[in-house]
Short mmCIF file of C-alpha atoms in Angstrom, two decimals:
data_model
loop_
_atom_site.label_atom_id
_atom_site.label_comp_id
_atom_site.label_asym_id
_atom_site.label_seq_id
_atom_site.Cartn_x
_atom_site.Cartn_y
_atom_site.Cartn_z
CA UNK A 164 88.94 195.96 87.06
CA UNK A 165 86.99 195.14 89.89
CA UNK A 166 88.24 191.77 91.18
CA UNK A 167 85.68 189.39 90.39
CA UNK A 168 84.82 187.63 94.94
CA UNK A 169 83.35 184.01 94.18
CA UNK A 170 81.63 182.07 97.07
CA UNK A 171 83.37 178.44 97.71
CA UNK A 172 80.21 176.73 95.75
CA UNK A 173 81.18 178.81 92.70
CA UNK A 174 85.16 178.40 93.52
CA UNK A 175 84.55 174.33 93.90
CA UNK A 176 82.02 174.42 90.80
CA UNK A 177 84.50 176.49 88.92
CA UNK A 178 87.32 174.26 89.81
CA UNK A 179 85.20 171.20 88.86
CA UNK A 180 84.45 172.46 85.52
CA UNK A 181 87.95 172.54 84.91
CA UNK A 182 88.95 169.32 86.25
CA UNK A 183 85.95 167.70 84.72
CA UNK A 184 86.77 169.55 81.47
CA UNK A 185 90.14 168.17 80.71
CA UNK A 186 90.26 165.29 78.86
CA UNK A 187 94.45 164.11 80.59
CA UNK A 188 91.90 162.95 83.66
CA UNK A 189 88.95 161.90 82.32
CA UNK A 190 90.01 158.00 81.82
CA UNK A 191 93.33 157.33 84.00
CA UNK A 192 95.06 154.63 85.42
CA UNK A 193 97.02 154.77 88.73
CA UNK A 194 99.19 152.30 90.65
CA UNK A 195 99.12 152.31 94.33
CA UNK A 196 98.75 150.72 96.84
CA UNK A 197 95.36 150.21 98.57
CA UNK A 198 94.55 151.43 102.47
CA UNK A 199 91.51 153.09 105.00
CA UNK A 200 89.38 150.27 102.54
CA UNK A 201 85.78 151.16 104.12
CA UNK A 202 82.51 149.26 101.90
CA UNK A 203 79.69 151.31 103.56
CA UNK A 204 76.63 149.53 104.28
CA UNK A 205 75.81 151.78 100.92
CA UNK A 206 76.94 149.17 99.18
CA UNK A 207 80.27 152.31 98.38
CA UNK A 208 83.48 151.34 98.23
CA UNK A 209 86.06 154.05 99.74
CA UNK A 210 89.61 153.63 99.68
CA UNK A 211 92.39 155.91 99.86
CA UNK A 212 95.48 155.11 96.92
CA UNK A 213 99.11 155.27 98.19
CA UNK A 214 102.39 155.85 98.19
CA UNK A 215 105.69 156.33 99.23
CA UNK A 216 105.12 159.92 99.14
CA UNK A 217 101.23 160.49 98.26
CA UNK A 218 98.14 159.67 98.62
CA UNK A 219 94.29 159.42 97.02
CA UNK A 220 91.33 159.91 98.06
CA UNK A 221 88.69 157.43 95.98
CA UNK A 222 85.15 156.20 95.69
CA UNK A 223 83.97 153.23 93.73
CA UNK A 224 80.00 153.29 94.28
CA UNK A 225 78.53 150.71 94.38
CA UNK A 226 77.21 149.39 90.46
CA UNK A 227 80.80 149.12 89.67
CA UNK A 228 81.63 148.02 92.98
CA UNK A 229 79.51 144.32 92.49
CA UNK A 230 81.64 143.92 89.44
CA UNK A 231 84.74 142.85 91.04
CA UNK A 232 86.39 139.67 91.00
CA UNK A 233 87.88 139.77 93.57
CA UNK A 234 88.10 141.60 98.03
CA UNK A 235 89.79 144.41 98.01
CA UNK A 236 91.87 144.89 100.92
CA UNK A 237 94.75 147.09 102.42
CA UNK A 238 97.83 147.14 101.54
CA UNK A 239 97.08 145.27 98.31
CA UNK A 240 98.24 146.66 95.06
CA UNK A 241 96.51 147.43 92.39
CA UNK A 242 96.11 149.30 89.81
CA UNK A 243 92.53 151.51 89.99
CA UNK A 244 91.15 152.60 86.35
CA UNK A 245 88.78 155.89 86.90
CA UNK A 246 88.03 160.10 86.21
CA UNK A 247 89.83 162.32 88.21
CA UNK A 248 86.60 165.14 89.49
CA UNK A 249 85.99 167.02 92.58
CA UNK A 250 84.04 166.48 95.72
CA UNK A 251 82.48 170.30 95.35
CA UNK A 252 80.68 169.95 99.13
CA UNK A 253 84.85 169.37 100.77
CA UNK A 254 86.69 170.78 97.83
CA UNK A 255 88.47 167.98 97.41
CA UNK A 256 89.42 165.76 94.26
CA UNK A 257 88.73 161.93 94.42
CA UNK A 258 89.42 159.49 92.04
CA UNK A 259 86.17 158.05 91.02
CA UNK A 260 86.72 154.17 90.90
CA UNK A 261 85.26 152.57 88.04
CA UNK A 262 87.44 149.44 88.26
CA UNK A 263 89.89 147.72 90.26
CA UNK A 264 92.67 145.32 88.94
CA UNK A 265 95.11 143.29 90.87
CA UNK A 266 98.76 144.42 90.39
CA UNK A 267 101.23 142.57 88.56
CA UNK A 268 100.19 139.42 89.35
CA UNK A 269 96.45 140.08 87.60
CA UNK A 270 92.82 140.29 89.71
CA UNK A 271 91.74 136.64 88.88
CA UNK A 272 95.00 135.65 90.34
CA UNK A 273 94.25 137.85 93.69
CA UNK A 274 90.57 136.45 92.66
CA UNK A 275 91.97 132.77 92.63
CA UNK A 276 94.62 133.17 95.83
CA UNK A 277 91.38 134.19 98.19
CA UNK A 278 89.12 131.78 97.79
CA UNK A 279 91.74 128.71 97.62
CA UNK A 280 92.41 130.03 100.96
CA UNK A 281 88.76 130.25 102.01
CA UNK A 282 88.18 126.97 101.58
CA UNK A 283 91.61 125.15 102.43
CA UNK A 284 90.71 126.87 105.61
CA UNK A 285 87.60 125.22 106.05
CA UNK A 286 88.53 121.83 104.76
CA UNK A 287 87.23 121.49 100.65
CA UNK A 288 90.70 119.93 100.32
CA UNK A 289 91.34 117.50 102.89
CA UNK A 290 92.73 114.57 101.81
CA UNK A 291 90.63 112.70 104.68
CA UNK A 292 87.28 113.94 102.31
CA UNK A 293 88.49 112.57 98.73
CA UNK A 294 86.74 109.18 98.18
CA UNK A 295 88.83 106.40 96.42
CA UNK A 296 87.39 105.94 92.60
CA UNK A 297 85.77 102.62 91.60
CA UNK A 298 88.22 100.87 90.08
CA UNK A 299 85.89 99.19 87.94
CA UNK A 300 83.77 101.65 87.09
CA UNK A 301 80.65 100.34 84.52
CA UNK A 302 79.26 104.00 83.64
CA UNK A 303 81.69 107.42 83.11
CA UNK A 304 79.85 110.82 83.69
CA UNK A 305 81.06 112.76 82.20
CA UNK A 306 80.09 117.09 82.91
CA UNK A 307 81.72 118.90 80.06
CA UNK A 308 80.29 120.97 77.03
CA UNK A 309 79.08 118.40 74.02
CA UNK A 310 81.12 120.65 71.75
CA UNK A 311 84.36 121.22 72.30
CA UNK A 312 87.15 119.08 71.19
CA UNK A 313 87.17 117.91 75.51
CA UNK A 314 84.92 115.42 75.35
CA UNK A 315 85.48 113.95 72.06
CA UNK A 316 88.76 113.03 73.54
CA UNK A 317 87.52 112.22 75.99
CA UNK A 318 85.08 109.98 74.62
CA UNK A 319 88.42 107.95 72.09
CA UNK A 320 90.08 107.15 75.52
CA UNK A 321 87.51 105.79 77.51
CA UNK A 322 86.30 103.97 74.14
CA UNK A 323 89.44 102.70 73.41
CA UNK A 324 90.98 101.71 76.90
CA UNK A 325 87.64 100.37 78.96
CA UNK A 326 85.24 99.18 75.95
CA UNK A 327 82.94 97.67 78.06
CA UNK A 328 81.96 100.47 80.40
CA UNK A 329 79.16 103.05 79.34
CA UNK A 330 79.41 106.25 78.40
CA UNK A 331 77.21 109.19 79.96
CA UNK A 332 77.86 112.77 78.69
CA UNK A 333 75.85 116.18 80.66
CA UNK A 334 76.52 118.33 78.83
CA UNK A 335 76.53 122.10 80.51
CA UNK A 336 78.15 125.19 79.22
CA UNK A 337 82.03 125.89 80.68
CA UNK A 338 82.24 129.71 80.05
CA UNK A 339 80.09 133.16 80.94
CA UNK A 340 77.99 133.91 84.01
CA UNK A 341 75.38 130.30 82.84
CA UNK A 342 78.25 127.58 83.29
CA UNK A 343 78.94 127.96 87.10
CA UNK A 344 74.89 126.93 87.42
CA UNK A 345 74.76 124.33 84.85
CA UNK A 346 77.59 122.37 85.80
CA UNK A 347 76.53 122.69 89.98
CA UNK A 348 73.03 121.10 88.82
CA UNK A 349 74.44 118.43 86.60
CA UNK A 350 76.75 117.32 89.75
CA UNK A 351 73.99 117.77 91.50
CA UNK A 352 71.67 115.43 88.72
CA UNK A 353 73.77 112.43 88.38
CA UNK A 354 74.04 111.68 92.26
CA UNK A 355 70.47 112.10 92.24
CA UNK A 356 70.11 109.94 90.30
CA UNK A 357 72.87 107.95 91.16
CA UNK A 358 73.51 108.53 86.35
CA UNK A 359 77.25 107.27 87.28
CA UNK A 360 79.87 105.14 89.71
CA UNK A 361 81.89 108.55 88.60
CA UNK A 362 81.90 112.02 87.80
CA UNK A 363 84.90 113.83 84.77
CA UNK A 364 84.06 117.23 84.52
CA UNK A 365 86.66 119.79 82.86
CA UNK A 366 86.91 120.91 79.71
CA UNK A 367 90.13 121.95 76.98
CA UNK A 368 92.25 124.25 77.70
CA UNK A 369 91.97 128.50 77.36
CA UNK A 370 92.63 131.98 79.11
CA UNK A 371 92.38 131.90 83.12
CA UNK A 372 89.01 133.49 81.45
CA UNK A 373 87.27 131.27 79.80
CA UNK A 374 88.30 128.38 82.68
CA UNK A 375 86.81 130.96 85.58
CA UNK A 376 83.77 128.19 86.16
CA UNK A 377 85.87 125.87 87.52
CA UNK A 378 87.83 128.56 89.64
CA UNK A 379 84.01 129.39 90.90
CA UNK A 380 83.38 128.77 94.96
CA UNK A 381 79.21 127.37 93.92
CA UNK A 382 81.30 124.64 92.01
CA UNK A 383 83.29 123.97 93.96
CA UNK A 384 80.96 123.44 96.71
CA UNK A 385 78.82 121.07 93.93
CA UNK A 386 82.66 118.93 94.13
CA UNK A 387 82.58 118.42 97.08
CA UNK A 388 79.06 117.42 98.56
CA UNK A 389 78.85 115.33 95.57
CA UNK A 390 78.60 111.60 97.21
CA UNK A 391 79.86 110.18 93.34
CA UNK A 392 83.54 110.76 93.30
CA UNK A 393 84.39 113.30 90.32
CA UNK A 394 88.02 114.34 88.79
CA UNK A 395 88.27 117.32 87.73
CA UNK A 396 89.78 117.71 84.12
CA UNK A 397 90.65 121.58 83.63
CA UNK A 398 92.74 122.89 80.88
CA UNK A 399 96.50 121.86 79.65
CA UNK A 400 98.96 120.35 82.48
CA UNK A 401 99.74 123.52 84.10
CA UNK A 402 96.27 124.95 85.05
CA UNK A 403 95.71 125.06 88.40
CA UNK A 404 91.76 125.25 89.73
CA UNK A 405 89.48 125.54 92.34
CA UNK A 406 88.04 122.76 91.32
CA UNK A 407 91.34 120.27 91.04
CA UNK A 408 92.04 121.02 94.57
CA UNK A 409 88.11 120.47 95.76
CA UNK A 410 87.78 116.81 93.70
CA UNK A 411 88.87 113.18 95.33
CA UNK A 412 91.32 113.92 91.68
CA UNK A 413 93.30 116.34 89.31
CA UNK A 414 93.33 115.19 85.52
CA UNK A 415 96.21 117.41 83.39
CA UNK A 416 94.00 117.65 80.47
CA UNK A 417 90.57 115.91 79.86
CA UNK A 418 92.39 113.30 78.14
CA UNK A 419 94.52 111.74 81.29
CA UNK A 420 91.78 112.03 82.99
CA UNK A 421 89.60 109.19 81.26
CA UNK A 422 92.64 107.54 81.66
CA UNK A 423 92.72 107.70 85.23
CA UNK A 424 88.96 107.25 84.76
CA UNK A 425 89.31 103.30 83.42
CA UNK A 426 91.71 100.23 83.50
CA UNK A 427 93.86 99.98 80.58
CA UNK A 428 91.61 96.17 79.17
CA UNK A 429 94.37 95.66 77.00
CA UNK A 430 96.77 95.50 80.73
CA UNK A 431 94.09 93.45 82.43
CA UNK A 432 93.85 91.31 80.08
CA UNK A 433 97.83 91.07 80.63
CA UNK A 434 97.41 90.78 84.32
CA UNK A 435 94.63 87.87 83.67
CA UNK A 436 97.26 85.47 81.04
CA UNK A 437 100.03 86.67 83.51
CA UNK A 438 97.34 85.80 86.39
CA UNK A 439 97.23 81.99 84.92
CA UNK A 440 100.43 81.79 84.96
CA UNK A 441 101.15 83.10 88.49
CA UNK A 442 98.86 80.56 89.93
CA UNK A 443 100.77 77.70 88.18
CA UNK A 444 103.70 78.51 89.56
CA UNK A 445 102.10 79.28 93.29
CA UNK A 446 100.74 75.27 93.12
CA UNK A 447 104.22 74.04 90.80
CA UNK A 448 106.09 75.74 93.99
CA UNK A 449 103.57 74.11 96.53
CA UNK A 450 104.12 71.16 94.77
CA UNK A 451 108.08 71.16 94.79
CA UNK A 452 107.73 72.26 98.72
CA UNK A 453 105.45 68.98 99.97
CA UNK A 454 107.79 66.89 97.13
CA UNK A 455 110.66 67.91 99.09
CA UNK A 456 109.72 67.32 102.01
CA UNK A 457 107.86 64.03 101.27
CA UNK A 458 111.78 62.91 99.77
CA UNK A 459 113.58 63.88 103.51
CA UNK A 460 111.00 61.39 105.36
CA UNK A 461 111.89 58.71 103.20
CA UNK A 462 115.52 59.18 103.41
CA UNK A 463 114.85 57.92 106.78
CA UNK A 464 116.10 54.91 107.36
CA UNK A 465 112.91 53.19 108.68
CA UNK A 466 111.11 54.57 105.67
CA UNK A 467 114.47 53.31 103.43
CA UNK A 468 114.50 50.02 104.83
CA UNK A 469 111.42 48.89 107.04
CA UNK A 470 112.94 45.20 107.86
CA UNK A 471 115.49 46.96 109.95
CA UNK A 472 112.57 47.94 112.72
CA UNK A 473 112.03 44.31 112.82
CA UNK A 474 116.00 43.19 112.40
CA UNK A 475 116.52 45.57 116.03
CA UNK A 476 113.44 44.09 117.17
CA UNK A 477 114.14 40.32 116.67
CA UNK A 478 117.64 41.37 118.03
CA UNK A 479 116.00 42.41 121.54
CA UNK A 480 114.04 39.22 121.00
CA UNK A 481 116.95 37.24 120.74
CA UNK A 482 118.56 38.85 123.54
CA UNK A 483 115.34 38.04 125.77
CA UNK A 484 115.60 34.74 124.80
CA UNK A 485 118.99 34.16 125.78
CA UNK A 486 118.66 35.88 129.47
CA UNK A 487 115.20 34.20 129.80
CA UNK A 488 117.67 30.58 129.22
CA UNK A 489 120.80 32.14 131.27
CA UNK A 490 117.07 32.71 134.49
CA UNK A 491 115.91 29.17 133.49
CA UNK A 492 119.34 28.03 133.51
CA UNK A 493 120.54 28.82 136.88
CA UNK A 494 117.08 27.66 138.31
CA UNK A 495 117.53 24.02 136.78
CA UNK A 496 120.74 24.32 139.26
CA UNK A 497 119.88 25.63 142.20
CA UNK A 498 116.94 22.83 142.70
CA UNK A 499 119.15 19.82 142.14
CA UNK A 500 122.00 21.20 144.52
CA UNK A 501 118.87 21.28 147.12
CA UNK A 502 117.75 18.09 145.97
CA UNK A 503 121.50 15.97 145.94
CA UNK A 504 121.63 17.53 149.70
CA UNK A 505 118.08 16.41 150.62
CA UNK A 506 119.56 12.98 148.71
CA UNK A 507 122.52 13.39 151.28
CA UNK A 508 119.75 13.60 153.97
CA UNK A 509 117.73 10.96 153.20
CA UNK A 510 120.28 8.78 152.86
CA UNK A 511 121.30 9.88 156.33
CA UNK A 512 118.24 8.58 157.73
CA UNK A 513 117.76 5.48 155.45
CA UNK A 514 117.28 2.31 156.71
CA UNK A 515 119.47 0.23 155.19
CA UNK A 516 121.96 2.64 156.40
CA UNK A 517 121.91 1.58 159.54
CA UNK A 518 121.09 -1.95 158.27
CA UNK A 519 124.26 -2.17 156.31
CA UNK A 520 125.80 -0.87 160.15
CA UNK A 521 124.75 -4.74 160.79
CA UNK A 522 121.47 -4.45 161.74
CA UNK A 523 117.94 -6.55 160.96
CA UNK A 524 115.14 -5.48 160.88
CA UNK A 525 111.81 -8.07 160.97
CA UNK A 526 108.54 -7.82 159.43
CA UNK A 527 105.18 -9.55 158.88
CA UNK A 528 104.26 -11.55 156.54
CA UNK A 529 102.57 -8.16 155.40
CA UNK A 530 105.92 -6.45 155.85
CA UNK A 531 105.02 -4.36 158.72
CA UNK A 532 107.68 -3.66 160.73
CA UNK A 533 108.31 -5.44 164.10
CA UNK A 534 108.57 -3.29 166.72
CA UNK A 535 106.29 -5.48 169.48
CA UNK A 536 106.97 -9.64 170.49
CA UNK A 537 103.14 -9.27 171.29
CA UNK A 538 102.86 -8.75 167.32
CA UNK A 539 103.37 -11.77 166.28
CA UNK A 540 102.27 -15.47 167.52
CA UNK A 541 104.20 -18.73 167.55
CA UNK A 542 104.92 -20.62 164.59
CA UNK A 543 103.91 -17.21 162.43
CA UNK A 544 106.23 -16.21 159.45
CA UNK A 545 108.37 -13.46 159.75
CA UNK A 546 110.82 -12.01 157.67
CA UNK A 547 114.35 -10.03 158.65
CA UNK A 548 115.73 -7.67 156.50
CA UNK A 549 119.39 -7.64 156.45
CA UNK A 550 121.87 -5.13 155.00
CA UNK A 551 121.57 -7.62 151.94
CA UNK A 552 119.27 -9.78 151.21
CA UNK A 553 116.72 -11.22 153.99
CA UNK A 554 115.94 -14.34 155.71
CA UNK A 555 112.01 -16.01 155.53
CA UNK A 556 112.26 -17.25 159.50
CA UNK A 557 109.46 -19.42 161.42
CA UNK A 558 109.09 -17.70 164.96
CA UNK A 559 109.05 -20.60 167.25
CA UNK A 560 108.67 -18.90 170.36
CA UNK A 561 108.18 -15.35 172.15
CA UNK A 562 109.46 -13.42 175.48
CA UNK B 1094 73.46 87.13 94.43
CA UNK B 1095 76.12 87.38 91.48
CA UNK B 1096 79.63 88.79 91.37
CA UNK B 1097 80.37 91.82 90.52
CA UNK B 1098 83.61 91.88 87.80
CA UNK B 1099 84.97 94.04 91.07
CA UNK B 1100 84.35 91.47 93.19
CA UNK B 1101 85.63 89.20 90.97
CA UNK B 1102 89.08 91.13 90.22
CA UNK B 1103 89.76 91.77 93.81
CA UNK B 1104 89.31 88.00 95.38
CA UNK B 1105 90.92 86.58 91.46
CA UNK B 1106 93.69 89.22 92.84
CA UNK B 1107 93.63 87.89 96.67
CA UNK B 1108 94.16 84.51 94.88
CA UNK B 1109 97.52 84.85 93.11
CA UNK B 1110 99.00 86.31 95.80
CA UNK B 1111 98.04 83.28 98.26
CA UNK B 1112 99.46 81.09 96.16
CA UNK B 1113 102.69 82.93 94.96
CA UNK B 1114 103.57 83.45 99.38
CA UNK B 1115 103.16 78.99 98.48
CA UNK B 1116 101.37 79.55 102.16
CA UNK B 1117 98.64 77.20 101.25
CA UNK B 1118 98.32 73.89 101.88
CA UNK B 1119 98.09 71.25 98.91
CA UNK B 1120 94.10 70.69 99.18
CA UNK B 1121 93.97 74.84 99.49
CA UNK B 1122 96.65 75.37 96.49
CA UNK B 1123 94.64 73.11 94.30
CA UNK B 1124 90.21 74.32 95.03
CA UNK B 1125 92.14 77.70 94.87
CA UNK B 1126 93.55 77.65 91.47
CA UNK B 1127 90.35 75.45 90.31
CA UNK B 1128 88.50 78.43 91.83
CA UNK B 1129 91.43 81.90 90.24
CA UNK B 1130 91.37 79.98 86.91
CA UNK B 1131 86.60 79.56 87.06
CA UNK B 1132 87.43 83.30 87.95
CA UNK B 1133 89.50 84.07 85.29
CA UNK B 1134 87.46 82.86 82.72
CA UNK B 1135 84.89 84.84 84.01
CA UNK B 1136 86.13 87.52 84.19
CA UNK B 1137 87.62 87.48 80.57
CA UNK B 1138 84.18 86.99 79.56
CA UNK B 1139 83.13 90.08 80.78
CA UNK B 1140 85.57 91.77 79.22
CA UNK B 1141 85.26 90.32 75.49
CA UNK B 1142 81.37 91.86 75.92
CA UNK B 1143 83.50 95.31 74.70
CA UNK B 1144 80.27 97.59 73.05
CA UNK B 1145 80.66 100.72 74.61
CA UNK B 1146 77.54 102.74 74.63
CA UNK B 1147 77.45 106.45 74.57
CA UNK B 1148 74.33 108.73 75.63
CA UNK B 1149 73.75 111.34 76.50
CA UNK B 1150 71.35 112.45 79.20
CA UNK B 1151 68.14 114.80 78.87
CA UNK B 1152 66.14 115.47 81.46
CA UNK B 1153 63.20 114.69 80.88
CA UNK B 1154 59.37 116.22 81.19
CA UNK B 1155 59.52 114.58 85.03
CA UNK B 1156 63.21 115.46 85.19
CA UNK B 1157 64.13 111.70 85.52
CA UNK B 1158 66.71 111.13 83.49
CA UNK B 1159 66.62 110.57 79.48
CA UNK B 1160 68.84 108.65 78.12
CA UNK B 1161 69.95 110.33 73.37
CA UNK B 1162 72.59 109.46 71.52
CA UNK B 1163 75.40 110.88 71.58
CA UNK B 1164 77.10 110.55 68.97
CA UNK B 1165 80.85 110.84 68.08
CA UNK B 1166 82.53 111.17 64.85
CA UNK B 1167 85.21 107.52 64.58
#
């Protein structure tokens, strides 16, 4: 029996048929590490899956590649799903990959980490960009589903805590492909028409898939661009989304967002009540401090005994008077001494003193002292004054 | 122009703090106390107007927001 001679194409074709016919190779999951990852302009992805011992060529056509939820990178551990077939032209078998998922952590986690990294590098999470929340908002805009429990939880808490604020609901879908554009639209709309002082966007808990809209890059950028402050409120406490990082405040749950958004009115009233007391106390303190200052001043001697001041002055006055008297007395004594001496010298030159020694003084009848005989005529009466007494005489003759 | 609740609260906080620190002169303290008491009354009045309204915002024909009642179960 003559052996059949194949052409290369024939044998490759037969092998392909054989492999394609093997049900165990039609749908396989392969764990490996990505390497040589290339994206061709055609949109097809080519890569090699390898582990420590072996490697396998893979191709992922454009139609499957666009559905990838993360960006594959060399070195990434993945699970590739697809079928093994032969590329007849090269006679090489390879994996025709339909989907790639991240190994261990899951592809959504990988996508999440990748977007987080990218936006973080761009500065979308910067603290400096975060806006303060208004302390007493009048209008709260809620961007969420009008159907879920989340919206009712928020309204209930807002009503209880701060019933003077108006709640404005901007209903959107919060899961599915329509969710991100609707959330983005509502954020932009709220900004354009300034419908609220503050926005809360989020939803109740769910799977990572359910929360995925809040890990959407478009939603993240809309939150970043919002001029109105945004509180992100997605899922339960442990759930963290990209929206949480980019929002001005992160709330652990929608209920928590409502608590962050508004003050508690009961607390405000209490605060006001206390404020009243604190103010009174403050004024009382000031008053008592001033009183203390006053009483310190009052206790000073000048204030306690106002006449003390006068007494001092009086004492001073007395002293001055004494000194004045003393000075005056001194002056009088000096004058008396001077008078005595003057009197003594006057006495020394007194004509009476001369007369006392036996001399006499002749005077005209008019009292004029006679120094020459020519001053009188014979027969004229003159007066002679002696040391003691006087004589009335008549001039008999003159020489 | 009438002050907002926020401005009134901020002023009130400043007054309470100043009075508590006792930095103000007696005359000023009295004036501040009076002002503060007035602000408390104003703010309380505002809080007494407690009537929360919940509306659903829809896009009107011209794109501008239209409010409709949103009824909640409570």
